Short mmCIF file of C-alpha atoms and ligand atoms in Angstrom, two decimals:
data_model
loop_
_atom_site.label_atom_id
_atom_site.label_comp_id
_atom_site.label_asym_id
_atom_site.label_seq_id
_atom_site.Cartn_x
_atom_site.Cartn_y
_atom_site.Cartn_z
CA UNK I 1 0.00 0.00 0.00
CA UNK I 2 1.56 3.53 -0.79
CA UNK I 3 1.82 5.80 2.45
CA UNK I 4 -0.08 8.72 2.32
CA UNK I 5 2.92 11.52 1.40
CA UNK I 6 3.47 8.95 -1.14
CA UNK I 7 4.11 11.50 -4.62
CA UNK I 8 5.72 11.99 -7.90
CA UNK I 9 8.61 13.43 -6.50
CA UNK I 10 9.41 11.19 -3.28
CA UNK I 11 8.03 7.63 -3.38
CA UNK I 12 10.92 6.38 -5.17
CA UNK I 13 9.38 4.53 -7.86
CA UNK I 14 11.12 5.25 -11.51
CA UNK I 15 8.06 5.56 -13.07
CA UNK I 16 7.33 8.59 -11.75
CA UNK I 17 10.56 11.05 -12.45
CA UNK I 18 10.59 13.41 -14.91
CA UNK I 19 13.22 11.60 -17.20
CA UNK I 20 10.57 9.70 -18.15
CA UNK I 21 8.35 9.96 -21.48
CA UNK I 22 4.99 11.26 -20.70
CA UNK I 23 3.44 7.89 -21.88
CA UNK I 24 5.44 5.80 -19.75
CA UNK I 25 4.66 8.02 -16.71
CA UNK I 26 0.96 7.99 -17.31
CA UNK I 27 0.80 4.17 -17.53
CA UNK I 28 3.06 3.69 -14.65
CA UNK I 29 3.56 7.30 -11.96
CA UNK I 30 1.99 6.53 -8.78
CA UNK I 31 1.27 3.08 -9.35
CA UNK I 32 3.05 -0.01 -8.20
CA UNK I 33 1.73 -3.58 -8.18
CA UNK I 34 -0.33 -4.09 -5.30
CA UNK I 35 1.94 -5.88 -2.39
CA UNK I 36 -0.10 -7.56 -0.83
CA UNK I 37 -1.60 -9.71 -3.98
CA UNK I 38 0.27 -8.73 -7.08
CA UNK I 39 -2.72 -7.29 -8.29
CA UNK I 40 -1.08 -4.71 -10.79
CA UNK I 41 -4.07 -2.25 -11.09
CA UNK I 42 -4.49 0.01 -7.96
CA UNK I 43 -7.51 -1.28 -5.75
CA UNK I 44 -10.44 0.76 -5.36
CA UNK I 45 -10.16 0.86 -1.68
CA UNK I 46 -13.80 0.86 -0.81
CA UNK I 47 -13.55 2.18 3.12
CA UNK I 48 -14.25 5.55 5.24
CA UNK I 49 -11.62 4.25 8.08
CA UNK I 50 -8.59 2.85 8.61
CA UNK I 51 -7.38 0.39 11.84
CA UNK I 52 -5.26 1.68 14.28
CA UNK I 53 -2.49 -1.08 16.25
CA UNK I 54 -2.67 1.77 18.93
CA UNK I 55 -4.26 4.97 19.92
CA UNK I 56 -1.77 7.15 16.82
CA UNK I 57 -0.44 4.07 15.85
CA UNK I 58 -1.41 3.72 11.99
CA UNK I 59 -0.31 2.90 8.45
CA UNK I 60 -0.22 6.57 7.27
CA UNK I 61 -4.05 6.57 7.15
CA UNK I 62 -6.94 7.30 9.48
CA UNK I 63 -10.07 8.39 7.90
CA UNK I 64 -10.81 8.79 4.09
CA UNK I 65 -12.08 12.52 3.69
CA UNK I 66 -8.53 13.31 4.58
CA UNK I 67 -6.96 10.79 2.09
CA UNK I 68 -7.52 7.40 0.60
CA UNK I 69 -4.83 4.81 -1.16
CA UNK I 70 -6.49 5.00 -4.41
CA UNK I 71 -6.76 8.89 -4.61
CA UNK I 72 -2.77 8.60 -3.16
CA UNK I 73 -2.13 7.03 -6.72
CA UNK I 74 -4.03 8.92 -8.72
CA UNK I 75 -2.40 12.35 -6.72
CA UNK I 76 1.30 11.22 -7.74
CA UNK I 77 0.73 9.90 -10.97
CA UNK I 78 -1.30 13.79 -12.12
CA UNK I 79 1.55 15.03 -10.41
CA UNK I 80 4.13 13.48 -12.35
CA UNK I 81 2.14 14.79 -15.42
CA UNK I 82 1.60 18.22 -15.08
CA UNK I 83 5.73 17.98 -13.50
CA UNK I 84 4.59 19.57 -10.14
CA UNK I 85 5.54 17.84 -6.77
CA UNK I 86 2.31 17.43 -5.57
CA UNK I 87 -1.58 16.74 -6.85
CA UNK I 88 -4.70 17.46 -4.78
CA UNK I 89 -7.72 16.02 -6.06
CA UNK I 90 -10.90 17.13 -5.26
CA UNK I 91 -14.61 16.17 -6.12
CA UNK I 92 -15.37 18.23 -9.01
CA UNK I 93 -13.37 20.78 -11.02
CA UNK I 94 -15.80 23.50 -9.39
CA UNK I 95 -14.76 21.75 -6.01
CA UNK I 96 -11.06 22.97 -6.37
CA UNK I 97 -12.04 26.11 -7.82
CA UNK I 98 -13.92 27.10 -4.30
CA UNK I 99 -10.68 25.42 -2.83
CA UNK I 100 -7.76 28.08 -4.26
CA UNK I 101 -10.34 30.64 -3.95
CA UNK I 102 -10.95 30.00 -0.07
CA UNK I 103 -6.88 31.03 0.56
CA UNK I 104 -8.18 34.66 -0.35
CA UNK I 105 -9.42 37.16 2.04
CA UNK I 106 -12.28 39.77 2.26
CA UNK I 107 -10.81 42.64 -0.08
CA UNK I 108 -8.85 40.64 -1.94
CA UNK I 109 -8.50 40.97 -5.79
CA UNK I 110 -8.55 38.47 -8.56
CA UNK I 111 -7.60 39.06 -12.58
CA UNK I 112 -9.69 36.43 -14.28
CA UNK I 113 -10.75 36.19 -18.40
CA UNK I 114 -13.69 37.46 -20.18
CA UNK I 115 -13.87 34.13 -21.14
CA UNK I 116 -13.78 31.51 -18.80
CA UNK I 117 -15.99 28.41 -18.18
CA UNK I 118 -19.25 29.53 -17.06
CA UNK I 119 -19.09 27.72 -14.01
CA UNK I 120 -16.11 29.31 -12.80
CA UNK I 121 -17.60 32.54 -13.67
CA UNK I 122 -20.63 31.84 -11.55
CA UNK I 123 -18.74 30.58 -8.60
CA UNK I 124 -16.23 33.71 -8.74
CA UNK I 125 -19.55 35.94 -8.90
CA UNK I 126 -22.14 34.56 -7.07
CA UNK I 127 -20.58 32.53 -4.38
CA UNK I 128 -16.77 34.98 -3.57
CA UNK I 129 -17.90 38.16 -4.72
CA UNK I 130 -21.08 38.23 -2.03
CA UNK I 131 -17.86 37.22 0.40
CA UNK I 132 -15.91 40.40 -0.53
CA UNK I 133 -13.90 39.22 -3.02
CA UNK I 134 -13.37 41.80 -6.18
CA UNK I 135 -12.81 40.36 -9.84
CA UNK I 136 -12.08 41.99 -13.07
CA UNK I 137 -12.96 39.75 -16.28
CA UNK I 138 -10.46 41.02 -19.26
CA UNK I 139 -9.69 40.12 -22.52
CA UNK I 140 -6.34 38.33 -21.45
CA UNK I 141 -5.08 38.29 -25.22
CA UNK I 142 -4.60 42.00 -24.53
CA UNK I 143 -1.57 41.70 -22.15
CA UNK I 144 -2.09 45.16 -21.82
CA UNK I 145 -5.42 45.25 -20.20
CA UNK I 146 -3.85 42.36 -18.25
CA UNK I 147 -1.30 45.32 -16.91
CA UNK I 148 -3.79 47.67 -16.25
CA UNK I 149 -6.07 45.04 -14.28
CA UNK I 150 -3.93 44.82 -11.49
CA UNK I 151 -4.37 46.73 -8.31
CA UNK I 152 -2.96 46.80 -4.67
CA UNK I 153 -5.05 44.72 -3.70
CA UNK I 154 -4.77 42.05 -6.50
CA UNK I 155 -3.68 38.17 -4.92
CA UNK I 156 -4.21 35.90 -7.63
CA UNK I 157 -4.47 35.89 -11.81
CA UNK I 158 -7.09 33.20 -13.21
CA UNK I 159 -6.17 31.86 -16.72
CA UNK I 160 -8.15 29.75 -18.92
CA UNK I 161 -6.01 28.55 -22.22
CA UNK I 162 -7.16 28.01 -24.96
CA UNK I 163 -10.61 29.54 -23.75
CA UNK I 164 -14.58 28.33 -23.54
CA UNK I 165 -15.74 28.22 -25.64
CA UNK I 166 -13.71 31.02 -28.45
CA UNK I 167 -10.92 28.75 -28.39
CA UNK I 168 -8.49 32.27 -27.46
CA UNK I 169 -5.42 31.77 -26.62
CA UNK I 170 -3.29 33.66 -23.91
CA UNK I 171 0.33 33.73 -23.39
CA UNK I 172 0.79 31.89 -20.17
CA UNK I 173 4.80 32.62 -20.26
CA UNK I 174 3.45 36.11 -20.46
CA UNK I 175 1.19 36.70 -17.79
CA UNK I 176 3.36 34.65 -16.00
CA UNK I 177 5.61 37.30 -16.03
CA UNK I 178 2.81 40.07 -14.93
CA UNK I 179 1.85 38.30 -12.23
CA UNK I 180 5.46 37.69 -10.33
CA UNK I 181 6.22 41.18 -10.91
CA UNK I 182 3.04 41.78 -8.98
CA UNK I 183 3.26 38.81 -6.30
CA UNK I 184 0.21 37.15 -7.59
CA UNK I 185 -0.34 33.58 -7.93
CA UNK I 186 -1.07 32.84 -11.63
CA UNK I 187 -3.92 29.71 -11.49
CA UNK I 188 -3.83 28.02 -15.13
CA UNK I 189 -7.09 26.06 -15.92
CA UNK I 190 -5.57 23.42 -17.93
CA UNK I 191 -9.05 21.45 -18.80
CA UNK I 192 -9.39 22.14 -22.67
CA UNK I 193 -5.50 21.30 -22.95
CA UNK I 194 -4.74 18.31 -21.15
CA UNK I 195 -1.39 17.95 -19.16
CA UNK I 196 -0.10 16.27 -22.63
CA UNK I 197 -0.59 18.62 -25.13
CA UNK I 198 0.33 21.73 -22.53
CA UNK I 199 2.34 21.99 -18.80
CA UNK I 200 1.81 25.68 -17.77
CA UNK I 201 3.81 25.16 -14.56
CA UNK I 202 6.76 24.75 -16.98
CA UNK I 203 5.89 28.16 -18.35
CA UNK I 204 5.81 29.72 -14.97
CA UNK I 205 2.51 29.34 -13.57
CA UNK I 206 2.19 28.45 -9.83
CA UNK I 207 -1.16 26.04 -9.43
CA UNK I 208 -2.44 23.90 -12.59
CA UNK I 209 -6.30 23.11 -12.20
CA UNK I 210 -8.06 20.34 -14.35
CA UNK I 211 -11.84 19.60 -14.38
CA UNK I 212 -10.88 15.82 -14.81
CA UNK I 213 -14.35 14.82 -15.81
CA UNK I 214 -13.18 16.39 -19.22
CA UNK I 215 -9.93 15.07 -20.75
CA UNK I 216 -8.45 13.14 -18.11
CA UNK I 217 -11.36 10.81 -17.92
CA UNK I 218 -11.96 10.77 -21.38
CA UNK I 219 -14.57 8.57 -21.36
CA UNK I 220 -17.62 10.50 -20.30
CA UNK I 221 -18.35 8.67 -16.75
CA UNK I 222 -16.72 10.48 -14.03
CA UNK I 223 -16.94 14.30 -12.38
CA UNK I 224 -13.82 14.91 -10.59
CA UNK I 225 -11.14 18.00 -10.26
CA UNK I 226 -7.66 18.44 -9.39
CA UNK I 227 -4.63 21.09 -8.46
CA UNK I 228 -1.18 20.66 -9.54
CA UNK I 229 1.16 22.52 -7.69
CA UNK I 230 4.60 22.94 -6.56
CA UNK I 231 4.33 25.36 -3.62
CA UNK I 232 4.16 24.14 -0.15
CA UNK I 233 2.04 26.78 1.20
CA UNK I 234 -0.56 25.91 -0.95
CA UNK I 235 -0.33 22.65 -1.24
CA UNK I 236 -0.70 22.75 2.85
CA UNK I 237 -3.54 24.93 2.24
CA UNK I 238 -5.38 22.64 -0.36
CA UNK I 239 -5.12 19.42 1.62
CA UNK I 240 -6.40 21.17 4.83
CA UNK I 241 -9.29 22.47 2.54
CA UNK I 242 -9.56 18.64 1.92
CA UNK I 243 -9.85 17.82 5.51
CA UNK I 244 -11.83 21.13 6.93
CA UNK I 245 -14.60 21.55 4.00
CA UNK I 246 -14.88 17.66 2.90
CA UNK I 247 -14.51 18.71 -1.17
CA UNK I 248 -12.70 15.26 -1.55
CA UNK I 249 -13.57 12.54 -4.20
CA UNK I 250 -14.66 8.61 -3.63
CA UNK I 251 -12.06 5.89 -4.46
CA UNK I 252 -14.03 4.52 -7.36
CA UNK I 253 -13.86 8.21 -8.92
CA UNK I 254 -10.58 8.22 -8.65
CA UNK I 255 -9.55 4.78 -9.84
CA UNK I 256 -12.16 5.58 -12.87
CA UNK I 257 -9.52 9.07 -13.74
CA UNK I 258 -6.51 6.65 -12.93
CA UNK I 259 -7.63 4.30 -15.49
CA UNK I 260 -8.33 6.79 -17.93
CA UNK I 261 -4.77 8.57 -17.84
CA UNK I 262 -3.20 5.78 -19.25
CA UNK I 263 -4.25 6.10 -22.85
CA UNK I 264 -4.50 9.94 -22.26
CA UNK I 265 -1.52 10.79 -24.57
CA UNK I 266 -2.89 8.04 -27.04
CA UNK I 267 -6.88 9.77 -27.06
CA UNK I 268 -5.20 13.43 -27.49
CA UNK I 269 -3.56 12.65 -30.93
CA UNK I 270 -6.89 11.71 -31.85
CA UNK I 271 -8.87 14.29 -30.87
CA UNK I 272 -5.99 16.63 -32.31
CA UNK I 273 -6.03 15.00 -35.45
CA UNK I 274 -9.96 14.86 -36.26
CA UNK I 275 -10.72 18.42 -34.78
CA UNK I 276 -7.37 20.01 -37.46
CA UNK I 277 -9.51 17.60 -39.97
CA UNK I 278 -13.41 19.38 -39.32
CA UNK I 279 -11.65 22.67 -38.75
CA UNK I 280 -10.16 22.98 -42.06
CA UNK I 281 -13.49 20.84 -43.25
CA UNK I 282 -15.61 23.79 -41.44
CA UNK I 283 -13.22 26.11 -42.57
CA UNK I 284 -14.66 25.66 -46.33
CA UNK I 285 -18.23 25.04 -45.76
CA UNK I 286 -20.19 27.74 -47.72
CA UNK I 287 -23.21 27.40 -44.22
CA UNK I 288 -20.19 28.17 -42.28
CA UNK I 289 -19.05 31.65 -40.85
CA UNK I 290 -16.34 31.47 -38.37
CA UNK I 291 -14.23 28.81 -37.46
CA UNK I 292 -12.32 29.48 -34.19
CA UNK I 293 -9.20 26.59 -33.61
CA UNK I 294 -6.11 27.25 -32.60
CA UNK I 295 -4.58 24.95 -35.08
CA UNK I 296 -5.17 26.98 -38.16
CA UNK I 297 -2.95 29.85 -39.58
CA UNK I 298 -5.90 32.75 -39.18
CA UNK I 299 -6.45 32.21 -35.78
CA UNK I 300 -5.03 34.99 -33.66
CA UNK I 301 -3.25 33.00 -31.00
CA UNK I 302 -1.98 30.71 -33.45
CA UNK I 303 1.64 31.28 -33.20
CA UNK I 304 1.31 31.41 -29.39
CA UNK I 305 -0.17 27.98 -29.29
CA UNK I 306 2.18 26.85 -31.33
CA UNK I 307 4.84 28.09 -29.14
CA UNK I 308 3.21 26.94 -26.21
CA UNK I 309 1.48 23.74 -26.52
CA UNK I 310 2.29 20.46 -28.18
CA UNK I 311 -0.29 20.18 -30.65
CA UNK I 312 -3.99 22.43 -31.09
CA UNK I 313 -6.56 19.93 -29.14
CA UNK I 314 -9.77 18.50 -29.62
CA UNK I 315 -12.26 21.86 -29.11
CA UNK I 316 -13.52 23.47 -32.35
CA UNK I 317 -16.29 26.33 -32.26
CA UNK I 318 -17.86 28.03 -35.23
CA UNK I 319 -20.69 30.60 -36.27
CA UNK I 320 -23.23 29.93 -39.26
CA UNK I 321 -22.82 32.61 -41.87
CA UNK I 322 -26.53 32.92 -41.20
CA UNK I 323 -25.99 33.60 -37.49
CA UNK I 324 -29.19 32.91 -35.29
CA UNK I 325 -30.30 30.40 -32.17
CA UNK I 326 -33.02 29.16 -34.58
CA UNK I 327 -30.32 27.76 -37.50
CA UNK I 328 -28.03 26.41 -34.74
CA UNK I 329 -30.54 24.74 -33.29
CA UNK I 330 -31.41 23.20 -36.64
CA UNK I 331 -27.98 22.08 -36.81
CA UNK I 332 -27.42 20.65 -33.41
CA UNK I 333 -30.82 18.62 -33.87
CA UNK I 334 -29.33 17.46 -37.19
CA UNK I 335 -26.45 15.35 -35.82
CA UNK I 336 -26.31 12.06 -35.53
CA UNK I 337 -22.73 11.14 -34.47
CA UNK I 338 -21.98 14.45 -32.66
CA UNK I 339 -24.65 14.01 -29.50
CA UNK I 340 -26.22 17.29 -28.41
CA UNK I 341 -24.90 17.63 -24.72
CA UNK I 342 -23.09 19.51 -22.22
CA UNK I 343 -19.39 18.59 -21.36
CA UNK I 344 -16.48 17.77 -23.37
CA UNK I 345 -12.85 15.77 -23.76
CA UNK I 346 -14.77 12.52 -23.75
CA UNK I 347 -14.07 9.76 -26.32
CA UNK I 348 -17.63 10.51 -28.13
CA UNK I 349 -18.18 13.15 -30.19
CA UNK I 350 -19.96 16.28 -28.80
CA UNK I 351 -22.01 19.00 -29.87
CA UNK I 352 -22.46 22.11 -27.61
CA UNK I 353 -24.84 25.69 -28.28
CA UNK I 354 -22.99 27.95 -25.27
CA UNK I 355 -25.68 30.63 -25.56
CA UNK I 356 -28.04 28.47 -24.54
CA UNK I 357 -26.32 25.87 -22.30
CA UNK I 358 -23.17 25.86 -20.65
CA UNK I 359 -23.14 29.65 -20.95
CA UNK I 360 -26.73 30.39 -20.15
CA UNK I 361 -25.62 32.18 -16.77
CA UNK I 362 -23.83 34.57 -18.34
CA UNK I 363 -25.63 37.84 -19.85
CA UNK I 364 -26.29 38.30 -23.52
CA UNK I 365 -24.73 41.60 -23.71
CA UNK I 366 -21.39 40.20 -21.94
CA UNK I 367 -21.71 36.78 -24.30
CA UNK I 368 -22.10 39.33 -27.16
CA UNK I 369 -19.46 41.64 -26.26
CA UNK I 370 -17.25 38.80 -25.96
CA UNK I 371 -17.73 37.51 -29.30
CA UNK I 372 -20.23 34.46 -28.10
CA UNK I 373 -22.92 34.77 -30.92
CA UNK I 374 -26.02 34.05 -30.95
CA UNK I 375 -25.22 31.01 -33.70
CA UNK I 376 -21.76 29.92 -32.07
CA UNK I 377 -21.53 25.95 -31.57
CA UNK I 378 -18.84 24.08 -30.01
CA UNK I 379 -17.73 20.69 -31.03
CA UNK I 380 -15.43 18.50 -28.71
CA UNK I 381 -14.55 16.13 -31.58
CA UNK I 382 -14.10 12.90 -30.46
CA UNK I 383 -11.91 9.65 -31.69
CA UNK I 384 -14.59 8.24 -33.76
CA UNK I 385 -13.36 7.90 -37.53
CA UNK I 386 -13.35 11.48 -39.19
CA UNK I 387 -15.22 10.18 -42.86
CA UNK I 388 -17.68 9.95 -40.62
CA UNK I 389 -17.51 12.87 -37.88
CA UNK I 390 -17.41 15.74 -41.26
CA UNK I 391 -20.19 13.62 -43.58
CA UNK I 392 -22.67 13.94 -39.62
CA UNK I 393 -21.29 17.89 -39.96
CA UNK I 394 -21.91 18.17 -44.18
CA UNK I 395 -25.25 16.33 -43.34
CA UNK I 396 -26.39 18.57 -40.38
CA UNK I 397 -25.34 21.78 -42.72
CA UNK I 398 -27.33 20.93 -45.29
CA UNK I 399 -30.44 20.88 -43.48
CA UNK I 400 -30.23 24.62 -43.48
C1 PLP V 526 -15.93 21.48 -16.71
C2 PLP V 526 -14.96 22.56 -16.45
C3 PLP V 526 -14.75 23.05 -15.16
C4 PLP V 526 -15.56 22.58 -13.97
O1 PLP V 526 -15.32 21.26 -13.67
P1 PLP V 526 -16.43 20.25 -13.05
O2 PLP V 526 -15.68 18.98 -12.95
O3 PLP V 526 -17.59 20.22 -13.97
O4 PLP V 526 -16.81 20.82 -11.73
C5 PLP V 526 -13.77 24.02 -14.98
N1 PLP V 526 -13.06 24.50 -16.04
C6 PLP V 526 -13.25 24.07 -17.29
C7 PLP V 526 -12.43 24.64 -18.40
C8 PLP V 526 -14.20 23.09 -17.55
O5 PLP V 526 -14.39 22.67 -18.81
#
């Protein structure tokens, strides 16, 4: 059984340093064949406590809010991903979220995008902000309304890269920069990424945060979130959260996620191949206005991503040249591979209307003023075969 400060950096195992491929370190970080049995996948260790030989006396373990073998494995081997010396995971993306944002104080300020997940958005503004908390949403392209965001008072810089659902990108090495000048933490949502195809704590940024139902799951069956981070003080602070609020996952969750990260370099140069394949497809469809991916040579951040990341990911969004709700929701009814649903990163193909679902919370005038059209859909293409994922598209566009 690992011991509870069992992580990338320390529990000894190969697998787990950074000289390492990043395929051989997701099959193997954090895991080692089960000593008791041999059994060589982690258990799912199905219990709340743990026995004691003695009042104190235990085997690194006493009760499983606080921690749990099977999230222990799961902790080093993100870890060893993302290259940071310790992972937190928590129940749900939004989970952690609440968790970084609890180390703030009454007064405190936060620089976050104009463009971030809509749940993050809500939780900054509807749960913190009634807290005293103070946030400023800002184009973060615009590294100088980045600048001019900061005040005294400023603590922490929220990052979302590439964005949800415009697919922007933002110089992470960048604001990286802006925010140690300022002493702010820099917080990198790394969800629409994935630890393969980008490692912001390599390009300076001090926590990583993954919604791992997305990517890291891949397969559409768990919720679960997770901090990456290098810096004791708030990796001490994230574990207590773990103790003190109860935000932690269940064992199966977390052996689901474990699972999953194995083929995780494998699914992304799938998903990176068929979405550059419907992009350009998209790209010269006459029903088609805008196509927003990273991947091709008109997008803005283009040469940024390429800098930054290891390939363009699996997100595509695009407008209808005739831009209304009623023709995308022709469209999205249309599909028949792509399923109409919220979420993304999963194995399936997915087919997304922000406007009227996973960004319904935010205002029309801020979705406008953003750029989120009334017609914008987002596709998280999946692994399926991509014949079929553009003739489902061609079909769909044709019932205009
Ligand atoms: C889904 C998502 C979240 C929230 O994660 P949950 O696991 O749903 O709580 C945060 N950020 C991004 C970019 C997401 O896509």
């Amino acid at each position: 059984m690992p011991s509870p400060d069992t992580h990338a950096a320390t529990n000894g195992h190969d697998a787990s340093t950074a000289e390492l491929g990043f395929g051989t370190r997701a099959i193997h970080a954090g895991q080692e064949p089960d000593p008791s049995t041999g059994a060589i996948m982690t258990p799912v260790y199905l219990t709340s406590t743990y026995v004691q030989s003695a009042p104190g006396e235990h085997k690194g373990y006493e009760y499983a809010r606080v921690s749990n073998p099977t999230r222990t494995a799961l902790e080093a081997n993100l870890a060893s991903l993302e290259g940071a010396d310790e992972g937190i995971c928590f129940a749900s993306g939004l989970a952690a979220t609440d968790a970084i944002l609890k180390r703030l104080r009454p007064g405190d300020h936060v620089v976050a995008g104009n463009d971030l997940y809509g749940g993050t958005y809500r939780i900054m503004r509807q749960v913190f902000e009634p807290f005293g908390l103070t946030f400023s949403f800002i184009d973060m392209t615009d590294l100088d309304a980045v600048e001019a965001a900061f005040t005294d008072a400023t603590k922490l810089v929220w990052v979302e890269t590439p964005t949800n659902p415009l697919l922007q990108v933002v110089d992470i090495t960048a604001v990286a920069e802006q925010a140690k000048a300022r002493g702010a933490t820099l917080v990198v949502d790394n969800t629409f990424a994935s630890p393969y195809l980008q490692q912001p704590l390599s390009l300076g940024a001090d926590l990583v945060i993954h919604s791992t139902t997305k990517y890291l799951g891949g397969h559409s069956d768990v919720v679960g979130g997770a901090v990456m981070t290098s810096d004791e003080g708030w990796t001490e602070h994230l574990r207590f959260q773990i103790k003190a609020a109860g935000g932690a996952p269940g064992p199966m969750d977390c052996f689901l996620v474990l699972r999953a990260t194995k083929t995780l370099h494998l699914r992304m140069e799938r998903h990176c191949e068929n979405a550059r394949g419907i992009a350009h497809f998209l790209d010269a469809h006459p029903a088609v206005g805008h196509v927003r991916y990273p991947g091709l040579a008109s997008h803005p951040g283009h040469a940024i991503a390429a800098r930054q990341m290891r390939d363009f990911g699996g997100m595509v969004s695009f407008t209808l040249k005739d831009d209304s709700v009623e023709n995308a929701t022709k469209v999205m009814k249309a599909t028949r591979v792509f399923a109409l649903a919220e979420s993304l990163g999963g194995v399936e193909s997915l087919v997304n209307h922000p406007a009227s679902m996973t960004h319904a919370s935010v205002p029309r005038e801020q979705r406008l003023a953003a750029g989120l059209t009334d017609s914008l859909i987002r596709l998280s293409v999946g692994v399926e075969d991509l014949d079929d994922l553009t003739a489902d598209l061609d079909r769909a566009l044709r019932s205009l």
